[in-house]
Amino acid sequence: MKPDPQPDPGDLIATEIDRLREMLAHDQGQRARRLLKKMHPAKIASLLETLTPPQRVAAWHQIDARTETKVLAHLSSALRARLARDLEADTAMESPHSDAGADGADTPMADEPETQLRLVLEALELGKLKRIARLFRKLHPARIAGLLESLPATERGAAWDMIETERTAKVLRHLHEEVRRRLAAEMDLEHLVEAARGLEPDDLVDLIQDLPAATGRQILEAMDRRERERLRSMLSYPEDSAGGLMNMDQIAVRANIKIGTLLRYLRLREDLPPNTDKLFVVDRQGQYQGILRTRRVLTARPETRVSELMETDFEPVPADQASDAVARRFEEEDLSSAPVVDTDGRLLGRITIDDVVDVIREQSAHAMMGMAGLDEETDMFAPVLASSRRRAVWLGINLITAFLAAWVIGLFEGTLQQVVALAVLMPIVASMGGIAGSQTLTLVIRGLAMGQLAGGNTRLLLLKEAGIGLLNGLLWALVVAALAIVWFGNWTIGAIIAVAILLNLICAAVAGVAIPLLMRRLGIDPALAGSVVLTTVTDIVGFFAFLGLATLILL
Amino acid sequence: MKPDPQPDPGDLIATEIDRLREMLAHDQGQRARRLLKKMHPAKIASLLETLTPPQRVAAWHQIDARTETKVLAHLSSALRARLARDLEADTAMESPHSDAGADGADTPMADEPETQLRLVLEALELGKLKRIARLFRKLHPARIAGLLESLPATERGAAWDMIETERTAKVLRHLHEEVRRRLAAEMDLEHLVEAARGLEPDDLVDLIQDLPAATGRQILEAMDRRERERLRSMLSYPEDSAGGLMNMDQIAVRANIKIGTLLRYLRLREDLPPNTDKLFVVDRQGQYQGILRTRRVLTARPETRVSELMETDFEPVPADQASDAVARRFEEEDLSSAPVVDTDGRLLGRITIDDVVDVIREQSAHAMMGMAGLDEETDMFAPVLASSRRRAVWLGINLITAFLAAWVIGLFEGTLQQVVALAVLMPIVASMGGIAGSQTLTLVIRGLAMGQLAGGNTRLLLLKEAGIGLLNGLLWALVVAALAIVWFGNWTIGAIIAVAILLNLICAAVAGVAIPLLMRRLGIDPALAGSVVLTTVTDIVGFFAFLGLATLILL
């Protein structure tokens, strides 16, 4: 390809050069980047030639990784060498705090995620984007994804452009859903398709499911027919099922062949997909018959037949099994991979441990974030408005429960007016109940998630938790009563608060067991809504017991 | 071995038979079990002969798996057959709801954890412990561990005795720390050592670390010298480091050998350890040089040398690396196994994905349970007293913050006495702040755990969260104000609560970002204590803003 910058009239180029110069002079890196992104590589090359060396380096920093190679092709070799030298001089000054002064070009790598993040943020602030490209080249795609997620939206776009095209797909795969969707939405289709080709089918399926339907269709259409059909059949399974987790890179063999033959076949392939600890044995119709561990193949004599080494008692995973159940099985049986079959027992694909690890991580993130009503907030730097809207729902739900509690207090306005000490002490009763209840609730939610609660032992758990509520209720009732008596010099109030706390802690224990069990029966995820319902109960019981008793006794 | 029941005088046996009969007649399965456990197998055999068939079956149910085989050796073959028949008749009635009536002895297996648990609980209630033995024989050790954890202490002991000796070790390995420690404490040393021999070194090291020092020493002494030295060197690494996670079952090869030679060597071994996706290349001194993927071995020609296929750029894991960092690397790079080296670069062992999955699970359990102050509570059925004591600490800490809030309210006793509506509304202000703050807190804790927060982007996150606080503050301030005005018909109170909520939500956002960052700098785990400190802040700010404003404006 040769430089071919004719189409534009000279004065137009001149204007763009002037604008670019001005932007660089005023440190408007982002605007310069946008301008460069729209220009033809050949034009950028000719433009670079007209700049002064410092301007050139500054402009070069703003050119994304995709355009970079194209621009380089248009540059004279002298200019290319010059640019490389200038950049090296820049990176030599990269880490002023570095104590390894011997070899400036090879500054020590930052191993800690925080240090890497600091490097990226610094480079963004100085507009030295090529430093990011340099760092990214040395990092694992997953780590790059982690760094991108730590950046606010505009900076994220700039850093994203510094990833080499062949690696964008791999980085995309490691991003969280929300961030991935947002970045994919900004990419042009050509680039997206290019990236998509580098993804494993299961990750590509995930990506397509996250994108707007039209974009997903366009990506599918860009694939070749065989691949497209594969993807279509995978897209027919829900994302959180075995079918949605599986890949189709399994190696299937027949039972009657010899290990020697199998080894010859494997040698033809040159390499096996990662996590191939098992091959799968199928019959002529593709029916799953058993597994053959690769370690068996390694240790077997060539004349042995597959049928002698295969294990027929390895249960395949049904394609419609929930991904939770798949994860549990991988975990319990220490699996690295497992075959997936359809309802007729035909081998469809396989699930590998790396995807299961992602499921486990997501489950735990879901459990933790869900408790704060943040279930869908996987992008730490989501736009303020989007985040506000999502969180407002949770606050609104909480407001209802808060008003319920307020209504209970309102019932006793008369009492409060006469004994104002009650208003001072009442939050203590509610708060202790809330804490004790949430302890029980957390325990039960975990037990449910692990399938450790069934009809027979919930009664025992209820008794145990009520026992704990009783013991801790007695202990803290006495402590709070003593403190209240010292504070207000009123023995009756001490007695009332003691009884109220005891009652509330026992109720909290019962509610902590009953609420998640009930929710589960109603098909509601207790990890999401359990704590709101629980605090409603402990607030109401706490206020009612305390103020009600006070009304009965004090008035 | 022949029956040899002489040592005991006849009347003593008679008494034991009578006692046993009585226990069985009165359904005292547990006492019968204890009695039988103390008796010599030969004596049990002779005793069984004197019982009526129903009594015999009932007694048989109470004999644990270890004694069972020994007793069987002492029984006449006629009695053995009889017993088998009787038991089969029992298991045929096992699941009355079963719809597969054709073959009584082969009732359909319960696949769901809950169904299995129900079967176990039912068997325990009826004293038909052999049903549990039968179920356990078909289950994976990890699943048995899960079932044991779902049982209260006494029942757990009974079910535990039904596990075949050769599997106890594997079940032990899958139990959570607290449960494992408790069960191991009840086992006699001989049995424990027998079980320990079946454990992989890394799990055995975990077990020894969980046991009292004396028991651990005894187990070590029962091992052969080589094994003992291995274990000692592993015990020298902390449990949560790479050294504590590693196993020593790695296969090390030299770079200069041919694949054909390697394959011959592997064939001699007959089988490889699970998760062997890599062999490790070392030099004469045992220095780590690189990895050799088994999939490369499978696809290589026999005359190729290891040095041509090995990858020298695979970074080994230092033995003192924290297990969190190891887990992150496995996850990011989709590893199945990785070599562990000492500070001199010598190969020590390897870490496999199954142990990493356990680390990830534990991390997530820790995060979830830690937020409720339940960090150490891994046994759902821990004794009431032990649980009460642990949870009391958390309640006590919470009490201090509750009293701080009460103290703030106490400052405004005079105001409350005059405008009792304030007492009714004040929990709403505190509660909204608490919810909004915990949303921010959860997000920041997760970001910290993933290494996504460093100096440069915390300011941006703070701005973003404050923005969300402002938006949601405005929204809910208006809603709450409107509701308060409708309720109390007082515009001033409405205005006051609106301002208080707005202030509290912005403070909550700032506190939600600042508290975990500060705690981290002080070396405190924000996942453990963050929420208590946060609610203290939101309660105090909420009450102070609301009551303070009211005092200024209304009085």
PDB file of C-alpha atoms in Angstrom, chain A residues 420-531:
ATOM      1  CA  VAL A 420     -39.583  11.639  76.030  1.00  0.00           C
ATOM      2  CA  ALA A 421     -36.854   9.222  77.198  1.00  0.00           C
ATOM      3  CA  LEU A 422     -38.690   6.567  75.217  1.00  0.00           C
ATOM      4  CA  ALA A 423     -37.964   8.431  71.974  1.00  0.00           C
ATOM      5  CA  VAL A 424     -34.284   8.476  72.874  1.00  0.00           C
ATOM      6  CA  LEU A 425     -34.087   4.760  73.617  1.00  0.00           C
ATOM      7  CA  MET A 426     -36.405   3.293  70.995  1.00  0.00           C
ATOM      8  CA  PRO A 427     -33.845   3.141  68.123  1.00  0.00           C
ATOM      9  CA  ILE A 428     -31.672   0.879  70.292  1.00  0.00           C
ATOM     10  CA  VAL A 429     -34.406  -1.765  70.518  1.00  0.00           C
ATOM     11  CA  ALA A 430     -35.001  -1.715  66.758  1.00  0.00           C
ATOM     12  CA  SER A 431     -31.320  -1.717  65.893  1.00  0.00           C
ATOM     13  CA  MET A 432     -30.394  -4.692  68.107  1.00  0.00           C
ATOM     14  CA  GLY A 433     -33.236  -6.701  66.597  1.00  0.00           C
ATOM     15  CA  GLY A 434     -32.134  -5.791  63.097  1.00  0.00           C
ATOM     16  CA  ILE A 435     -28.552  -6.918  63.676  1.00  0.00           C
ATOM     17  CA  ALA A 436     -29.496 -10.199  65.372  1.00  0.00           C
ATOM     18  CA  GLY A 437     -32.071 -10.946  62.692  1.00  0.00           C
ATOM     19  CA  SER A 438     -29.671 -10.295  59.846  1.00  0.00           C
ATOM     20  CA  GLN A 439     -27.188 -12.728  61.367  1.00  0.00           C
ATOM     21  CA  THR A 440     -29.781 -15.497  61.304  1.00  0.00           C
ATOM     22  CA  LEU A 441     -30.951 -14.428  57.857  1.00  0.00           C
ATOM     23  CA  THR A 442     -27.441 -14.589  56.385  1.00  0.00           C
ATOM     24  CA  LEU A 443     -26.920 -18.076  57.828  1.00  0.00           C
ATOM     25  CA  VAL A 444     -30.198 -19.341  56.385  1.00  0.00           C
ATOM     26  CA  ILE A 445     -29.640 -17.762  52.953  1.00  0.00           C
ATOM     27  CA  ARG A 446     -26.254 -19.486  52.798  1.00  0.00           C
ATOM     28  CA  GLY A 447     -27.786 -22.796  53.891  1.00  0.00           C
ATOM     29  CA  LEU A 448     -30.473 -22.501  51.215  1.00  0.00           C
ATOM     30  CA  ALA A 449     -27.921 -21.672  48.537  1.00  0.00           C
ATOM     31  CA  MET A 450     -25.989 -24.789  49.434  1.00  0.00           C
ATOM     32  CA  GLY A 451     -29.067 -27.008  49.524  1.00  0.00           C
ATOM     33  CA  GLN A 452     -28.582 -27.711  53.207  1.00  0.00           C
ATOM     34  CA  LEU A 453     -32.083 -26.936  54.383  1.00  0.00           C
ATOM     35  CA  ALA A 454     -35.034 -29.256  53.910  1.00  0.00           C
ATOM     36  CA  GLY A 455     -38.240 -29.939  55.797  1.00  0.00           C
ATOM     37  CA  GLY A 456     -36.620 -32.033  58.515  1.00  0.00           C
ATOM     38  CA  ASN A 457     -33.899 -29.755  59.821  1.00  0.00           C
ATOM     39  CA  THR A 458     -35.492 -26.314  59.533  1.00  0.00           C
ATOM     40  CA  ARG A 459     -37.402 -26.961  62.747  1.00  0.00           C
ATOM     41  CA  LEU A 460     -34.143 -27.802  64.488  1.00  0.00           C
ATOM     42  CA  LEU A 461     -32.478 -24.711  63.045  1.00  0.00           C
ATOM     43  CA  LEU A 462     -35.412 -22.591  64.193  1.00  0.00           C
ATOM     44  CA  LEU A 463     -35.050 -23.995  67.719  1.00  0.00           C
ATOM     45  CA  LYS A 464     -31.314 -23.383  67.711  1.00  0.00           C
ATOM     46  CA  GLU A 465     -31.657 -19.817  66.435  1.00  0.00           C
ATOM     47  CA  ALA A 466     -34.462 -19.084  68.903  1.00  0.00           C
ATOM     48  CA  GLY A 467     -32.165 -20.420  71.636  1.00  0.00           C
ATOM     49  CA  ILE A 468     -29.400 -18.070  70.524  1.00  0.00           C
ATOM     50  CA  GLY A 469     -31.938 -15.225  70.402  1.00  0.00           C
ATOM     51  CA  LEU A 470     -33.018 -16.054  73.948  1.00  0.00           C
ATOM     52  CA  LEU A 471     -29.471 -16.184  75.317  1.00  0.00           C
ATOM     53  CA  ASN A 472     -28.268 -13.045  73.565  1.00  0.00           C
ATOM     54  CA  GLY A 473     -31.609 -11.401  74.309  1.00  0.00           C
ATOM     55  CA  LEU A 474     -31.154 -12.016  78.040  1.00  0.00           C
ATOM     56  CA  LEU A 475     -27.550 -10.824  77.985  1.00  0.00           C
ATOM     57  CA  TRP A 476     -28.127  -7.584  76.091  1.00  0.00           C
ATOM     58  CA  ALA A 477     -31.470  -6.890  77.755  1.00  0.00           C
ATOM     59  CA  LEU A 478     -29.616  -6.753  81.070  1.00  0.00           C
ATOM     60  CA  VAL A 479     -26.811  -4.593  79.690  1.00  0.00           C
ATOM     61  CA  VAL A 480     -29.142  -2.121  77.974  1.00  0.00           C
ATOM     62  CA  ALA A 481     -31.443  -2.006  81.002  1.00  0.00           C
ATOM     63  CA  ALA A 482     -28.518  -1.212  83.273  1.00  0.00           C
ATOM     64  CA  LEU A 483     -27.305   1.561  80.962  1.00  0.00           C
ATOM     65  CA  ALA A 484     -30.828   2.989  80.607  1.00  0.00           C
ATOM     66  CA  ILE A 485     -31.311   2.998  84.377  1.00  0.00           C
ATOM     67  CA  VAL A 486     -28.009   4.798  84.890  1.00  0.00           C
ATOM     68  CA  TRP A 487     -28.872   7.317  82.161  1.00  0.00           C
ATOM     69  CA  PHE A 488     -32.459   8.138  83.051  1.00  0.00           C
ATOM     70  CA  GLY A 489     -32.519   6.980  86.694  1.00  0.00           C
ATOM     71  CA  ASN A 490     -35.786   5.172  85.998  1.00  0.00           C
ATOM     72  CA  TRP A 491     -36.059   1.478  86.932  1.00  0.00           C
ATOM     73  CA  THR A 492     -39.348   0.976  85.101  1.00  0.00           C
ATOM     74  CA  ILE A 493     -37.944   2.170  81.789  1.00  0.00           C
ATOM     75  CA  GLY A 494     -35.004  -0.207  82.333  1.00  0.00           C
ATOM     76  CA  ALA A 495     -37.381  -3.124  82.846  1.00  0.00           C
ATOM     77  CA  ILE A 496     -39.472  -2.156  79.824  1.00  0.00           C
ATOM     78  CA  ILE A 497     -36.506  -1.877  77.465  1.00  0.00           C
ATOM     79  CA  ALA A 498     -35.130  -5.206  78.746  1.00  0.00           C
ATOM     80  CA  VAL A 499     -38.369  -7.045  77.965  1.00  0.00           C
ATOM     81  CA  ALA A 500     -38.674  -5.304  74.579  1.00  0.00           C
ATOM     82  CA  ILE A 501     -35.133  -6.277  73.549  1.00  0.00           C
ATOM     83  CA  LEU A 502     -35.607  -9.878  74.656  1.00  0.00           C
ATOM     84  CA  LEU A 503     -38.863 -10.113  72.702  1.00  0.00           C
ATOM     85  CA  ASN A 504     -37.353  -8.471  69.625  1.00  0.00           C
ATOM     86  CA  LEU A 505     -34.288 -10.717  69.551  1.00  0.00           C
ATOM     87  CA  ILE A 506     -36.394 -13.878  69.754  1.00  0.00           C
ATOM     88  CA  CYS A 507     -38.752 -12.553  67.057  1.00  0.00           C
ATOM     89  CA  ALA A 508     -35.720 -11.603  64.960  1.00  0.00           C
ATOM     90  CA  ALA A 509     -34.404 -15.170  65.155  1.00  0.00           C
ATOM     91  CA  VAL A 510     -37.758 -16.649  64.145  1.00  0.00           C
ATOM     92  CA  ALA A 511     -38.181 -14.098  61.336  1.00  0.00           C
ATOM     93  CA  GLY A 512     -34.600 -14.690  60.194  1.00  0.00           C
ATOM     94  CA  VAL A 513     -35.409 -18.357  59.648  1.00  0.00           C
ATOM     95  CA  ALA A 514     -38.990 -17.994  58.435  1.00  0.00           C
ATOM     96  CA  ILE A 515     -38.658 -15.099  55.965  1.00  0.00           C
ATOM     97  CA  PRO A 516     -36.122 -16.652  53.579  1.00  0.00           C
ATOM     98  CA  LEU A 517     -37.915 -20.015  53.677  1.00  0.00           C
ATOM     99  CA  LEU A 518     -41.228 -18.360  52.870  1.00  0.00           C
ATOM    100  CA  MET A 519     -39.711 -16.219  50.121  1.00  0.00           C
ATOM    101  CA  ARG A 520     -38.145 -19.237  48.568  1.00  0.00           C
ATOM    102  CA  ARG A 521     -41.498 -20.990  48.525  1.00  0.00           C
ATOM    103  CA  LEU A 522     -42.992 -17.918  46.823  1.00  0.00           C
ATOM    104  CA  GLY A 523     -40.200 -17.959  44.249  1.00  0.00           C
ATOM    105  CA  ILE A 524     -38.523 -14.748  45.458  1.00  0.00           C
ATOM    106  CA  ASP A 525     -34.737 -14.658  45.858  1.00  0.00           C
ATOM    107  CA  PRO A 526     -34.207 -14.180  49.619  1.00  0.00           C
ATOM    108  CA  ALA A 527     -30.715 -12.771  49.007  1.00  0.00           C
ATOM    109  CA  LEU A 528     -32.315  -9.839  47.185  1.00  0.00           C
ATOM    110  CA  ALA A 529     -35.278  -8.877  49.327  1.00  0.00           C
ATOM    111  CA  GLY A 530     -34.761 -10.762  52.591  1.00  0.00           C
ATOM    112  CA  SER A 531     -33.039  -8.008  54.505  1.00  0.00           C
TER     113      SER A 531
END
